[in-house]
Amino acid sequence: MSEAGGGIDAARRQLAEVFGYADFRPGQEAIIRAILAGEDVLAIMPTGSGKSLCYQLPAIVTGGLTVVVSPLIALMRDQVRQLRALGVSAASVNSANHPDDNRAALRAAADQGLRLLYLAPERFAQPGVTETLSAAGVGRLAIDEAHCVSEWGHDFRPDYLGLGAVRDRFEGARIAAFTATADAATRADIADKLFHARPRTFVLGFDRPNLKLAMRSRRSGARQLAAFVAAHRGASGIVYCASRRGTEETAAMLRAEGHRALAYHAGMEKSARDRHQDAFQQEDGVVMTATVAFGMGIDKPDIRFVGHAEMPSSIESYYQEIGRAGRDGLPADTLMLYGLADIRLRRRQIDEGEASEARKRVERRRLDALVALCEAPVCRRQTLLGYFGEMFTPPCGHCDLCLDGVVSHDGTVEAQKVMSAILRTGERFGVTHLINVLRGELTEGVTRRGHERLPTFGVGKDRAPEAWRSVLRQLYATGLVDVDIVGHGGWSLTPAGRQVLFSRAKVRLRAETRASSGKRRRERLPVAIDGVGAVDEALLARLKALRTRLAKEQDVPAYVVFADRTLIDMAARRPRTIEALRAVHGVGAAKLARFGAAFLQILQAETEPTAPR
Ligand code: ADP
Ligand code: ZN
């Protein structure tokens, strides 16, 4: 085990030498320090923030073997390919490999030659695997997609439950677990199931400032989607659909509009599915219309947009799905369409599902939170981050609500009615009871508690239950009230809510909760990207063409050669020597040796830098 100080310096050197990166991204350094110091780590980091580097770099720096557990074969294949392109010794064992390759990978692990071995979780159950690895000596177990261990999460995998015990078979091995999605309940569950003692936990901001968030009530879904995709013609993107038929129809509709659109769902022949996935991964500008079956294993960094034809199943799923866009940090666009039908369907799915009553209650509250996000009267990002426990983020300035504003009215009186109903009933009741009190319903639950004698009883007769639900959701979205999602579902006032109630401060509510202003304001560029200067588009196109050719020759996705960001930086800096090329973002030693000359040829052929416009 290397001492922390020297460790992090060595890590910094390898960051530049192997990966070609100038510095750590936020959070990476602290996590890598903890890993190098031999601590157990649980890191909750948004997609695209650079999780993989957090276990890859320690593996490179310290030597020894890091076993990476991932449920996603496509992701393993991709990472192994990328690592090898960087000159790092890595291999994978999974059901998609030839058995000979799997044996060779395990042998390489045993021969101490391997830095990273990617393993599907069910492999541990196979005879000999744990023994071989244990004999080889496992320094670290890196667990990707750690939320799969939690039954609360949306991707529960029974194989993950065994991972806590696997670690005991590897003497001295440390665990570093990573996930991009975890609300408070899931987070605690992960720590419980994977670790014996409390791990060092890092929660990185969930904010993805390069993603533009937008939600709109569905009018003509097809037309809205067509316009959204048309705004990103030629870029790679995903449109999520709730049904298999929806994916086929949307693909056909987009093809008719001249896009290269391919469907993806679990009901397709495997060969067709793989073909579509490979096309999406390898080519530029494919639109995948897919069910949620698609995407978990995709770490394509240059997905420029993600649309939802229908409302996703939860905020966690929504966050995960839009999170697949813009992993390279460049601007990416999202649009979710939703309608009352989606909400009803989700309710019914929950009601008719197999889950226990307790579980269903949790699911219903999660659904309410998602609807609250759709109806949020203020910045989407604030509401979304609030759900993940990040309060007090300033308005983002580039979500649909920040840009277009929202038609709202003075909802102070309604807000006061709801909040005082919550307060007067002791801050422990769920939505149904609160609405009964507001609307003056003499139900058994009301009379048993004497709630018909409260001054708030019946003050909300004039409005339908659904209207009151909407007020509650909006107050929740703005952080004035809170609901105990995992417990009894009781609503309470937050400190901010108390203040508003007692100071009689004004509250704005959305006028028509499912309406949106028809006109779309001209969109500004979502965010300025730091460190990227103005770029000559023609040069960039030549660099991309070379990248495509090299990728085809080597049968790897384009971004394995170089990421978009690298080419943009290259076009902006126009290096003319190997030394100068080395300074470009994402150019490490191995790629420099392999691709440097070819790219320099193009760069040197540029005569005088034309003034960038
Ligand atoms: P995650 O697994 O968190 O979704 P990845 O590990 O795939 O994200 O990283 C996203 C992208 O960011 C990758 O292209 C990766 O190479 C890049 N990246 C990671 N760390 C850094 C860094 N320190 N500097 C620049 N780019 C980085
Ligand atoms: Zn905003």
XYZ file of C-alpha atoms and ligand atoms in Angstrom:
641
model
C 0.000 0.000 0.000
C 1.512 3.287 -0.954
C 1.468 6.263 1.354
C -1.189 8.775 0.491
C 1.051 11.747 -0.263
C 3.372 10.026 -2.733
C 0.386 8.152 -4.087
C -1.532 11.190 -5.167
C 1.520 12.764 -6.789
C 2.133 9.625 -8.766
C -1.555 9.553 -9.664
C -1.351 13.104 -10.944
C 1.636 12.205 -13.112
C -0.145 9.193 -14.585
C -3.232 11.310 -15.173
C -1.217 13.416 -17.583
C 1.007 10.684 -18.941
C -1.546 7.941 -19.555
C -4.822 9.826 -19.960
C -3.548 13.145 -21.217
C -5.657 15.123 -18.738
C -4.352 18.278 -17.160
C -6.184 17.987 -13.884
C -8.667 16.038 -11.841
C -12.320 16.705 -12.182
C -14.141 17.839 -9.035
C -14.244 15.059 -6.478
C -11.840 12.724 -8.216
C -8.802 13.721 -6.245
C -10.427 13.248 -2.833
C -11.834 9.875 -3.820
C -8.539 8.686 -5.293
C -6.705 9.825 -2.191
C -9.047 7.787 0.000
C -8.666 4.748 -2.231
C -4.886 5.064 -2.251
C -4.958 5.332 1.539
C -6.687 1.956 1.660
C -10.120 3.109 2.754
C -13.432 1.597 1.762
C -15.208 4.106 -0.391
C -18.752 4.727 -1.549
C -18.913 7.430 -4.169
C -22.127 8.872 -5.509
C -21.244 10.812 -8.606
C -23.309 12.017 -11.504
C -22.906 10.325 -14.844
C -20.100 11.780 -16.863
C -18.229 13.076 -13.850
C -15.461 10.543 -14.342
C -16.170 7.617 -12.053
C -14.099 5.130 -13.990
C -10.942 7.150 -13.590
C -11.361 6.952 -9.801
C -10.648 3.233 -9.834
C -8.571 3.022 -12.993
C -5.942 5.463 -11.831
C -5.292 3.776 -8.444
C -5.034 0.464 -10.300
C -2.377 1.934 -12.573
C -0.489 3.695 -9.792
C -0.349 0.981 -7.160
C -0.063 -2.083 -9.307
C -1.739 -5.192 -7.982
C -5.045 -6.348 -9.312
C -8.280 -4.380 -9.313
C -11.381 -6.412 -10.031
C -14.102 -4.237 -11.501
C -17.610 -5.578 -11.092
C -20.056 -4.321 -13.643
C -23.406 -5.692 -14.741
C -22.946 -4.323 -18.205
C -21.157 -6.318 -20.810
C -21.138 -3.547 -23.396
C -19.591 -1.188 -20.886
C -16.898 -3.684 -19.952
C -15.992 -4.260 -23.551
C -15.824 -0.565 -24.116
C -13.682 0.203 -21.122
C -11.273 -2.617 -21.799
C -10.916 -1.335 -25.328
C -10.306 2.200 -24.123
C -7.795 1.113 -21.499
C -5.845 -0.928 -24.009
C -5.811 2.050 -26.347
C -4.210 3.927 -23.457
C -1.634 1.167 -23.009
C -3.077 -0.202 -19.760
C -3.300 -3.934 -19.299
C -6.968 -4.851 -18.866
C -9.280 -7.741 -19.652
C -12.831 -8.871 -19.048
C -14.612 -12.059 -18.136
C -18.228 -12.302 -19.190
C -20.697 -14.403 -21.085
C -20.174 -12.534 -24.349
C -16.518 -13.600 -24.546
C -15.260 -16.846 -25.962
C -14.537 -19.257 -23.079
C -10.882 -19.336 -24.183
C -10.664 -15.581 -23.787
C -12.229 -15.794 -20.363
C -9.680 -18.412 -19.324
C -6.857 -16.317 -20.747
C -8.082 -13.294 -18.816
C -8.121 -15.198 -15.541
C -4.662 -16.562 -16.310
C -3.376 -13.065 -16.970
C -4.811 -12.022 -13.625
C -3.032 -14.903 -11.940
C 0.260 -14.061 -13.658
C 0.217 -10.619 -12.063
C 0.343 -9.014 -15.466
C -3.079 -7.480 -15.310
C -4.051 -4.161 -13.750
C -7.819 -4.296 -14.247
C -10.077 -7.282 -14.625
C -13.730 -6.559 -15.465
C -16.069 -9.193 -14.206
C -19.816 -9.731 -14.422
C -21.155 -10.283 -10.885
C -22.582 -13.734 -11.545
C -19.070 -14.944 -12.428
C -18.121 -15.137 -8.769
C -20.538 -18.022 -8.379
C -18.672 -20.091 -10.953
C -16.307 -22.791 -9.769
C -12.689 -21.738 -9.553
C -13.132 -18.029 -10.266
C -12.989 -16.755 -6.711
C -10.188 -19.224 -5.888
C -8.078 -18.152 -8.844
C -8.518 -14.492 -8.046
C -7.958 -15.007 -4.370
C -4.684 -16.804 -5.115
C -3.663 -14.009 -7.479
C -4.321 -11.478 -4.752
C -7.021 -8.895 -5.268
C -6.073 -5.459 -4.062
C -9.373 -3.807 -4.723
C -12.898 -4.546 -5.674
C -14.393 -1.696 -7.661
C -18.160 -2.003 -7.869
C -19.766 -0.070 -10.649
C -23.505 0.675 -10.707
C -23.594 -0.086 -6.998
C -27.273 0.833 -6.758
C -27.972 -2.573 -8.320
C -27.527 -4.006 -4.812
C -30.556 -2.137 -3.561
C -34.054 -3.405 -3.973
C -35.213 0.190 -3.578
C -33.384 1.139 -6.720
C -34.709 0.660 -10.202
C -32.077 -1.813 -11.333
C -31.957 -4.417 -8.622
C -29.701 -7.368 -9.488
C -29.764 -10.320 -7.108
C -26.135 -11.169 -7.986
C -25.058 -7.952 -6.363
C -26.259 -9.100 -2.965
C -23.421 -11.636 -2.857
C -20.689 -9.041 -3.347
C -20.348 -8.188 0.321
C -19.425 -11.810 0.990
C -17.111 -12.074 -2.030
C -14.875 -9.462 -0.522
C -14.237 -11.680 2.508
C -12.654 -14.204 0.190
C -10.031 -11.692 -0.900
C -7.790 -10.999 1.993
C -7.070 -7.339 2.525
C -9.138 -6.251 -0.449
C -10.821 -2.861 -0.249
C -14.114 -1.936 -1.816
C -14.731 1.142 -3.858
C -18.374 1.340 -4.894
C -19.766 3.824 -7.392
C -23.182 4.866 -8.497
C -24.753 7.762 -10.287
C -28.190 7.504 -8.807
C -29.160 7.146 -5.246
C -31.756 9.019 -3.356
C -31.408 8.982 0.400
C -33.142 5.630 0.863
C -31.088 3.851 -1.788
C -27.865 5.346 -0.515
C -28.307 3.954 2.991
C -29.277 0.604 1.564
C -26.100 0.358 -0.526
C -23.872 1.123 2.440
C -25.717 -1.519 4.432
C -25.464 -4.311 1.926
C -21.948 -3.887 0.542
C -19.905 -2.822 3.532
C -19.301 -4.238 6.989
C -18.419 -0.877 8.451
C -19.428 2.546 7.280
C -17.473 3.410 4.143
C -15.976 6.806 3.456
C -18.827 8.315 1.504
C -18.494 10.960 -1.147
C -21.559 12.592 -2.576
C -20.717 14.731 -5.508
C -23.098 17.305 -6.767
C -25.828 15.879 -8.893
C -25.818 18.915 -11.048
C -25.032 18.384 -14.707
C -24.759 21.964 -15.830
C -24.235 21.052 -19.465
C -27.644 19.368 -19.699
C -30.525 21.571 -20.639
C -33.699 20.394 -18.918
C -37.131 20.812 -20.396
C -40.520 19.212 -19.837
C -43.655 19.872 -21.723
C -47.147 18.527 -21.640
C -47.815 16.335 -24.636
C -50.040 17.808 -27.308
C -49.102 16.139 -30.534
C -46.313 13.943 -29.249
C -44.986 13.012 -32.683
C -44.745 16.600 -33.850
C -43.100 17.746 -30.644
C -40.525 14.949 -30.871
C -39.877 15.584 -34.547
C -39.129 19.231 -33.835
C -36.857 18.321 -30.954
C -34.838 15.835 -33.017
C -34.746 18.179 -36.017
C -33.015 20.772 -33.854
C -30.176 18.262 -33.456
C -29.926 16.866 -36.939
C -26.754 14.856 -37.487
C -26.055 14.389 -33.780
C -26.351 11.170 -31.786
C -29.349 10.951 -29.495
C -31.850 8.741 -27.738
C -35.619 9.005 -27.623
C -37.130 6.909 -24.853
C -40.567 5.455 -25.426
C -42.741 3.648 -22.909
C -43.741 0.803 -25.207
C -42.074 -1.403 -27.785
C -44.579 -0.321 -30.366
C -43.791 3.273 -29.523
C -40.112 2.740 -30.329
C -40.939 1.268 -33.746
C -43.423 3.987 -34.610
C -41.173 6.788 -33.482
C -38.248 5.364 -35.454
C -40.412 5.159 -38.578
C -41.654 8.712 -38.047
C -38.107 10.038 -37.655
C -36.846 8.108 -40.668
C -39.604 9.702 -42.699
C -38.168 13.025 -41.552
C -34.785 12.002 -42.928
C -33.020 10.959 -39.744
C -31.064 7.772 -39.295
C -33.313 6.348 -36.568
C -33.198 2.806 -35.211
C -35.467 1.098 -32.710
C -34.296 -0.858 -29.705
C -36.351 -2.935 -27.295
C -36.184 -6.246 -25.503
C -38.694 -7.870 -27.840
C -36.390 -7.639 -30.867
C -34.192 -10.425 -32.208
C -30.921 -10.238 -30.384
C -28.970 -9.910 -33.618
C -30.985 -6.897 -34.733
C -30.667 -5.351 -31.314
C -26.908 -5.768 -31.337
C -26.683 -4.383 -34.836
C -28.591 -1.281 -33.843
C -26.589 -0.804 -30.703
C -23.313 -1.148 -32.598
C -24.462 1.352 -35.209
C -25.383 3.814 -32.496
C -22.099 3.290 -30.726
C -19.854 3.452 -33.772
C -21.481 5.828 -36.201
C -22.101 9.512 -35.854
C -25.643 10.813 -35.898
C -27.814 7.789 -35.121
C -31.053 8.388 -33.200
C -31.996 5.420 -31.071
C -35.691 5.142 -30.239
C -35.686 2.797 -27.322
C -37.361 1.421 -24.274
C -35.506 1.611 -20.990
C -33.920 -1.698 -21.970
C -31.421 0.482 -23.801
C -28.704 2.546 -22.358
C -27.400 1.210 -19.132
C -24.257 -0.131 -20.741
C -23.752 2.785 -23.057
C -20.873 5.010 -22.246
C -20.821 6.859 -25.517
C -19.608 10.276 -24.447
C -21.028 12.332 -27.304
C -24.772 11.741 -27.033
C -26.159 15.214 -27.710
C -29.808 14.786 -26.796
C -32.204 12.575 -24.879
C -35.944 12.820 -25.352
C -38.763 11.134 -23.488
C -41.924 10.468 -25.444
C -43.631 9.628 -22.164
C -42.968 10.272 -18.528
C -40.266 7.979 -17.122
C -41.006 5.765 -14.142
C -39.311 7.863 -11.459
C -37.029 10.825 -10.909
C -34.133 8.436 -10.473
C -34.832 6.817 -13.831
C -35.296 10.215 -15.418
C -32.002 11.438 -14.034
C -30.246 8.267 -15.105
C -31.694 8.391 -18.602
C -31.025 12.038 -19.363
C -27.639 11.540 -17.731
C -26.533 9.507 -20.717
C -26.332 12.698 -22.725
C -23.309 14.954 -22.711
C -20.885 12.822 -20.767
C -18.102 14.642 -22.559
C -19.154 17.820 -20.772
C -20.276 19.566 -23.944
C -23.824 20.975 -24.116
C -26.632 18.462 -24.487
C -30.365 18.894 -24.690
C -33.220 17.013 -23.072
C -36.970 17.105 -23.430
C -39.562 15.118 -21.536
C -43.145 14.987 -22.744
C -45.738 14.011 -20.185
C -49.466 13.769 -19.928
C -52.211 12.782 -17.568
C -52.383 9.391 -19.276
C -48.785 8.647 -18.258
C -49.527 9.493 -14.664
C -52.615 7.301 -14.625
C -50.754 4.439 -16.269
C -47.918 4.619 -13.735
C -50.429 4.706 -10.880
C -52.117 1.644 -12.237
C -48.831 -0.186 -12.748
C -47.980 0.468 -9.134
C -51.436 -0.454 -7.848
C -51.574 -3.669 -9.813
C -47.948 -4.643 -9.278
C -46.723 -7.511 -7.139
C -44.911 -5.383 -4.603
C -45.839 -5.239 -0.940
C -48.203 -2.525 0.240
C -45.337 -0.710 1.954
C -43.309 -0.761 -1.206
C -46.246 0.484 -3.241
C -46.689 3.421 -0.929
C -43.051 4.364 -1.468
C -43.514 4.032 -5.211
C -46.594 6.264 -5.156
C -44.740 8.985 -3.323
C -41.876 8.729 -5.738
C -44.298 9.125 -8.581
C -45.756 12.211 -6.902
C -42.282 13.668 -6.701
C -41.809 13.131 -10.410
C -45.123 14.763 -11.225
C -44.131 17.631 -8.958
C -41.020 18.052 -11.061
C -43.105 18.174 -14.227
C -45.356 20.808 -12.709
C -42.637 22.705 -10.933
C -43.322 26.421 -10.867
C -39.622 27.279 -10.674
C -36.303 26.219 -12.174
C -36.269 22.508 -13.083
C -32.748 22.084 -11.898
C -33.539 23.456 -8.453
C -36.422 21.037 -8.123
C -34.449 18.069 -9.421
C -31.447 18.712 -7.205
C -33.755 19.346 -4.259
C -35.057 15.824 -4.676
C -31.530 14.500 -4.323
C -31.037 16.536 -1.181
C -29.205 19.492 -2.648
C -31.073 22.511 -1.378
C -30.508 26.132 -2.211
C -29.048 25.848 -5.686
C -29.546 29.066 -7.605
C -31.810 29.026 -10.692
C -29.864 27.523 -13.580
C -30.783 30.072 -16.215
C -31.109 27.577 -19.037
C -33.914 25.135 -18.284
C -37.233 25.687 -20.020
C -38.742 27.436 -17.017
C -35.782 29.760 -16.517
C -35.777 30.584 -20.219
C -39.457 30.746 -21.052
C -40.862 31.550 -17.675
C -44.149 30.060 -16.645
C -47.625 31.430 -16.363
C -48.216 31.679 -12.649
C -50.625 33.408 -10.347
C -50.707 34.486 -6.742
C -51.373 31.217 -4.958
C -50.765 32.531 -1.473
C -54.242 31.763 -0.155
C -54.271 28.208 -1.515
C -50.773 27.646 -0.187
C -51.787 28.894 3.258
C -54.819 26.629 3.310
C -52.741 23.572 2.492
C -49.938 24.413 4.849
C -52.230 25.139 7.734
C -54.101 21.880 7.125
C -50.741 20.130 7.379
C -49.777 21.999 10.515
C -53.127 21.711 12.303
C -53.313 17.975 11.784
C -49.907 17.554 13.365
C -47.692 17.112 10.293
C -48.213 13.383 10.033
C -50.935 12.809 7.467
C -50.799 11.795 3.858
C -52.345 13.520 0.913
C -55.746 11.797 1.003
C -56.514 12.750 4.557
C -55.304 16.311 4.073
C -57.557 16.744 1.080
C -60.487 15.280 2.998
C -59.919 17.881 5.682
C -59.581 20.702 3.161
C -62.692 19.699 1.276
C -64.714 19.067 4.397
C -65.329 15.351 3.850
C -66.747 13.668 6.933
C -64.845 10.432 6.510
C -64.338 7.947 9.297
C -60.676 8.972 9.533
C -61.669 12.623 9.891
C -64.331 12.175 12.544
C -62.323 9.649 14.545
C -59.645 12.293 15.018
C -62.033 15.158 15.458
C -60.523 16.914 12.466
C -63.927 18.244 11.437
C -63.551 20.706 14.310
C -60.380 22.240 12.876
C -60.685 25.776 11.488
C -59.209 24.496 8.209
C -61.952 21.911 7.808
C -63.819 22.572 4.587
C -61.941 25.727 3.593
C -61.059 24.078 0.285
C -64.541 22.911 -0.773
C -64.392 24.998 -3.915
C -61.658 22.998 -5.565
C -61.382 19.421 -6.813
C -59.086 16.919 -5.103
C -56.758 16.899 -8.105
C -56.333 20.671 -7.853
C -55.250 20.322 -4.230
C -52.864 17.538 -5.126
C -51.310 19.846 -7.654
C -50.924 22.614 -5.057
C -49.238 20.132 -2.720
C -46.890 18.956 -5.452
C -45.963 22.495 -6.333
C -45.297 23.394 -2.706
C -43.177 20.282 -2.543
C -41.373 21.229 -5.721
C -40.549 24.634 -4.264
C -39.345 23.142 -0.993
C -42.038 24.599 1.271
C -43.396 21.247 2.328
C -41.774 17.865 2.575
C -43.042 14.322 2.527
C -41.636 11.364 4.372
C -41.198 9.067 1.393
C -39.948 5.967 3.144
C -41.913 6.327 6.401
C -45.632 6.930 6.666
C -45.915 9.457 3.899
C -46.807 12.277 6.240
C -46.491 15.810 4.950
C -44.731 18.442 7.004
C -43.625 22.026 6.613
C -39.995 22.757 5.965
C -38.404 25.667 7.839
C -38.852 27.696 4.672
C -42.528 26.689 4.589
C -43.044 27.786 8.190
C -41.505 31.098 7.446
C -43.734 31.615 4.446
C -46.835 30.624 6.392
C -46.147 32.842 9.376
C -44.867 35.836 7.489
C -47.733 35.521 4.996
C -45.209 35.824 2.230
C -46.544 35.550 -1.293
C -46.437 32.203 -3.089
C -46.619 31.846 -6.839
C -48.331 28.804 -8.267
C -48.674 27.667 -11.818
C -51.928 28.699 -13.332
C -52.716 25.663 -15.414
C -50.505 22.894 -14.191
C -50.248 20.943 -17.385
C -50.128 23.801 -19.806
C -47.058 25.412 -21.178
C -46.679 28.549 -23.173
C -47.041 27.629 -26.807
C -44.356 29.914 -28.104
C -40.800 28.831 -27.782
C -38.260 31.479 -27.157
C -35.093 31.313 -29.215
C -32.737 29.142 -27.339
C -29.494 30.426 -26.119
C -26.529 28.117 -26.138
C -26.943 26.187 -22.903
C -23.563 26.879 -21.393
C -20.232 28.207 -22.350
C -17.639 25.482 -22.299
C -14.521 26.465 -20.466
C -11.218 26.191 -22.138
C -12.464 25.733 -25.668
C -11.672 28.561 -27.985
C -13.314 29.405 -31.262
C -12.941 26.647 -33.787
C -12.523 26.435 -37.524
C -15.400 24.162 -38.533
C -13.712 22.985 -41.726
C -10.610 21.884 -39.877
C -12.735 20.164 -37.275
C -14.571 18.304 -40.014
C -11.251 17.093 -41.466
C -10.106 15.898 -38.062
C -13.393 14.081 -37.565
C -13.117 12.420 -40.952
C -9.666 11.129 -40.043
C -11.033 9.899 -36.743
C -13.825 8.028 -38.515
C -11.323 6.395 -40.868
C -8.992 5.314 -38.058
C -11.922 4.031 -36.007
C -13.195 1.965 -38.917
C -9.728 0.537 -39.561
C -9.400 -0.510 -35.954
C -13.038 -1.476 -35.532
C -13.561 0.704 -32.490
C -16.036 3.520 -31.809
C -14.834 6.912 -32.935
C -14.444 8.244 -29.412
C -11.995 5.476 -28.570
C -9.625 7.163 -30.999
C -10.260 10.650 -29.613
C -13.228 12.299 -27.903
C -15.047 15.218 -29.533
C -13.615 17.478 -26.944
C -10.086 16.455 -27.914
C -10.701 17.230 -31.584
C -12.268 20.572 -30.717
C -9.297 21.447 -28.557
C -6.972 20.284 -31.316
C -8.730 22.448 -33.902
C -8.577 25.425 -31.572
C -4.908 25.082 -30.678
C -3.640 23.816 -34.025
C -0.535 22.122 -32.669
C 2.152 21.610 -35.298
C 4.598 19.462 -33.358
C 4.358 16.273 -31.361
C 5.204 18.243 -28.249
C 2.404 20.700 -28.824
C -0.007 17.896 -29.620
C 0.787 16.329 -26.285
C -0.692 19.366 -24.552
C -4.100 18.850 -26.150
C -6.872 17.685 -23.823
C -7.156 13.890 -23.823
C -3.910 13.126 -25.621
C -1.853 10.668 -23.575
C 1.354 8.857 -24.418
C -0.191 5.763 -26.004
C -2.576 7.660 -28.245
C 0.112 10.132 -29.164
C 2.311 7.295 -30.373
C -0.527 5.631 -32.200
C -2.442 8.474 -33.779
C -0.227 11.513 -33.348
C 1.466 11.423 -36.731
C -1.765 11.017 -38.670
C -3.416 13.989 -36.985
C -0.306 16.118 -37.248
C -0.308 15.581 -40.978
C -3.666 17.307 -41.207
C -2.699 20.009 -38.749
C 0.562 20.760 -40.526
C -1.206 20.939 -43.862
C -3.129 23.911 -42.498
C -1.243 26.880 -43.864
C -2.010 30.049 -41.999
C -4.543 29.910 -39.199
C -7.590 31.591 -40.676
C -9.195 34.018 -38.325
C -11.795 32.055 -36.438
C -15.267 33.443 -36.695
P -18.970 8.170 -15.519
O -18.566 6.732 -15.401
O -18.850 8.938 -14.256
O -20.275 8.361 -16.180
P -16.725 8.313 -17.205
O -15.823 7.668 -16.269
O -17.191 7.545 -18.384
O -17.977 8.895 -16.462
O -16.066 9.686 -17.673
C -16.720 10.562 -18.539
C -15.733 11.201 -19.462
O -14.894 12.109 -18.754
C -14.811 10.206 -20.120
O -14.701 10.536 -21.485
C -13.511 10.383 -19.367
O -12.407 10.021 -20.133
C -13.545 11.859 -19.041
N -12.714 12.225 -17.869
C -12.658 11.566 -16.697
N -11.816 12.177 -15.836
C -11.319 13.262 -16.479
C -10.390 14.314 -16.128
N -9.810 14.357 -14.936
N -10.154 15.257 -17.055
C -10.744 15.221 -18.260
N -11.603 14.270 -18.664
C -11.907 13.292 -17.786
Zn -33.539 26.586 -14.491
